[in-house]
Amino acid sequence: MKARKMKFVSSLIASLAILAVPFGASAQGYPTKSITLVVPFAAGGPTDIVARTLAANMSRTLGQTVVVENKVGAGGTLAGGYVAKAAPDGYTFLIHHNGMSTAPALYRKMAFNPMTDFEYVSQAVDVPMTLIGRKDLPAKNMQELSAYVKANAKKINLANAGLGAVSHLCGMLLQQALGVDLTTVPFSGTAPALNALLGGQVDILCDQTTQTTQHIKAGTVNLYGVTTKQRIRALPDAPTLTEGGLKDFEVIVWHGIYAPKGTPAANIEKFGSAVRTALKDPAFVARMADLGAEIVPDSKQTPEGLRTWLQSEINKWGPVIKSAGVYAD
Ligand code: ASP
C-alpha cells in the first residue's frame, strides 16, 4: 500500500517537473547522445581541421562525442540546406565559413536562408589564406606570378572548392586584381584541390593557412603571399600579397556555428558554452596559433555576435558579387 502510494507521488512529481520545463526548452540532461557537427567541405581540409580540433575538445566538455560529418557539394550550400532541415533538437550543428554570407548572392536557387533558417551559436576562429602554386611553376614570387599569369592566362588552372567557397572568392579577387580570366577547376574542398596541386594537375590555389602552413614550411609548394594586411606570426617570412603588388588584397576566413531554427535555447547555450571553453583552452589556442588561426574576441563568441557579423558580411559581399556577374542557377 505504502509502496504504491510512494510510486504515485514520485510519478506525480515527475509529471509536474515535465510541465515546469517551458515548451522548446530541453531537459536538463542534454546531451544524452552524440552530437553531429556538419562540415560543408572535404575531410582533411582547412574547415575540417578547425571542426575536428574543436569537436575533440568539446567532446570532453560535453561528456558526449561531437562527431564531424562531411556533407560536401555545391560550394558548401548542400550542408547548409541539410542542417536547415535537420531536427531542431540540439543534436545537429553546422560549422561554416564566409560562404554562408556569399552564397545568397552566388546562388539563384538556395535551399536555405542564412538569416531566417538557423539559430546562431558562436563564431570561433579567423584564418588567413595563402596563395600557393605547384612547386615546378617557374614563377617563384608574386611579381613573377603576375607576369607569368598575364602571359599564360589561357594555360593556367586555378583550383577552388566550388562556387561559394572562400578559395573561389579569393580566386575571383585575384583575377580581378590581375585583370585576367583563368580556367577554374572546382573540387569538393581544398583538401583534394591541394592534392591535385601537389600532383601537378592544377597550377595555383588560394587556401587557408590551417592546411597550407605545413606544405609551405616543407617547401613542397611555391608561396606567393598571405592574404592579410600584415605578415602573420605562423609564417613570419611570408610576404603579404599587398607587398607583392596586389593593392589592399585582404581575405580572412571566419567561422560560424549554427543550429536548425527552433533548436531549444538551453541546448544552444550548453553547446555554445562548450565552444567558448575550447576557445579559452591553452592547448586549443596554441594548436590554432601554429596553423595561423586566431581566436575571435569574446564579443563574437555569442549568438548575437555571429548574427550581426553574418548580416554585415551579406551586406558587404552581396553587391560586390552581383556586380561581378558571377552566379549559379
Ligand atoms: N578552403 C575551402 C574553401 O575554399 C574549404 C575547405 O575545403 O575547407 O572554402
CSV table of N, CA and C and ligand atoms in Angstrom, one decimal, residues 41-42 45-48 97 129 161 165-168 188-191 206-208, ligand 1:
chain,number,residue,atom,x,y,z
A,41,PHE,N,32.8,20.9,-46.4
A,41,PHE,CA,33.8,20.6,-47.3
A,41,PHE,C,34.5,19.3,-47.0
A,42,ALA,N,35.4,18.8,-47.9
A,42,ALA,CA,36.0,17.5,-47.8
A,42,ALA,C,36.8,17.3,-46.5
A,45,GLY,N,40.6,18.9,-45.0
A,45,GLY,CA,40.8,20.3,-45.5
A,45,GLY,C,40.8,21.3,-44.3
A,46,PRO,N,40.9,22.6,-44.6
A,46,PRO,CA,41.0,23.6,-43.6
A,46,PRO,C,39.8,23.8,-42.7
A,47,THR,N,38.6,23.7,-43.2
A,47,THR,CA,37.4,23.9,-42.4
A,47,THR,C,37.3,22.6,-41.5
A,48,ASP,N,37.6,21.5,-42.1
A,48,ASP,CA,37.5,20.2,-41.4
A,48,ASP,C,38.5,20.2,-40.2
A,97,HIS,N,32.0,28.8,-43.0
A,97,HIS,CA,32.8,30.0,-43.1
A,97,HIS,C,32.1,31.1,-43.9
A,129,MET,N,44.4,33.4,-45.5
A,129,MET,CA,44.7,32.5,-46.6
A,129,MET,C,46.1,32.7,-47.2
A,161,ALA,N,37.3,25.4,-54.2
A,161,ALA,CA,36.4,24.4,-53.6
A,161,ALA,C,34.9,24.6,-54.0
A,165,ALA,N,32.8,28.9,-52.1
A,165,ALA,CA,34.0,28.6,-51.2
A,165,ALA,C,34.8,29.9,-51.1
A,166,VAL,N,35.6,30.0,-50.0
A,166,VAL,CA,36.5,31.2,-49.9
A,166,VAL,C,37.6,31.1,-50.9
A,167,SER,N,38.0,29.9,-51.3
A,167,SER,CA,39.0,29.8,-52.3
A,167,SER,C,38.5,30.3,-53.6
A,168,HIS,N,37.2,30.2,-53.8
A,168,HIS,CA,36.6,30.8,-55.0
A,168,HIS,C,36.6,32.3,-55.0
A,188,SER,N,35.7,19.3,-54.2
A,188,SER,CA,34.7,19.2,-53.1
A,188,SER,C,35.2,19.8,-51.8
A,189,GLY,N,36.4,20.4,-51.9
A,189,GLY,CA,37.1,21.0,-50.8
A,189,GLY,C,38.5,21.3,-51.2
A,190,THR,N,39.2,22.1,-50.4
A,190,THR,CA,40.6,22.4,-50.8
A,190,THR,C,41.6,21.2,-50.4
A,191,ALA,N,41.1,20.2,-49.7
A,191,ALA,CA,42.0,19.1,-49.4
A,191,ALA,C,42.3,18.4,-50.8
A,206,CYS,N,44.2,29.4,-53.8
A,206,CYS,CA,44.1,30.2,-52.6
A,206,CYS,C,43.6,29.3,-51.5
A,207,ASP,N,44.3,29.2,-50.4
A,207,ASP,CA,43.8,28.3,-49.3
A,207,ASP,C,44.2,28.7,-47.9
A,208,GLN,N,43.5,28.3,-46.9
A,208,GLN,CA,43.7,28.7,-45.6
A,208,GLN,C,45.1,28.1,-45.1
B,1,ASP,N1,39.3,26.0,-48.1
B,1,ASP,C1,38.0,25.7,-48.6
B,1,ASP,C2,37.3,26.9,-49.2
B,1,ASP,O1,37.9,27.3,-50.1
B,1,ASP,C3,37.1,24.9,-47.8
B,1,ASP,C4,37.6,23.6,-47.3
B,1,ASP,O2,37.9,22.7,-48.0
B,1,ASP,O3,37.7,23.6,-46.1
B,1,ASP,O4,36.3,27.3,-48.8
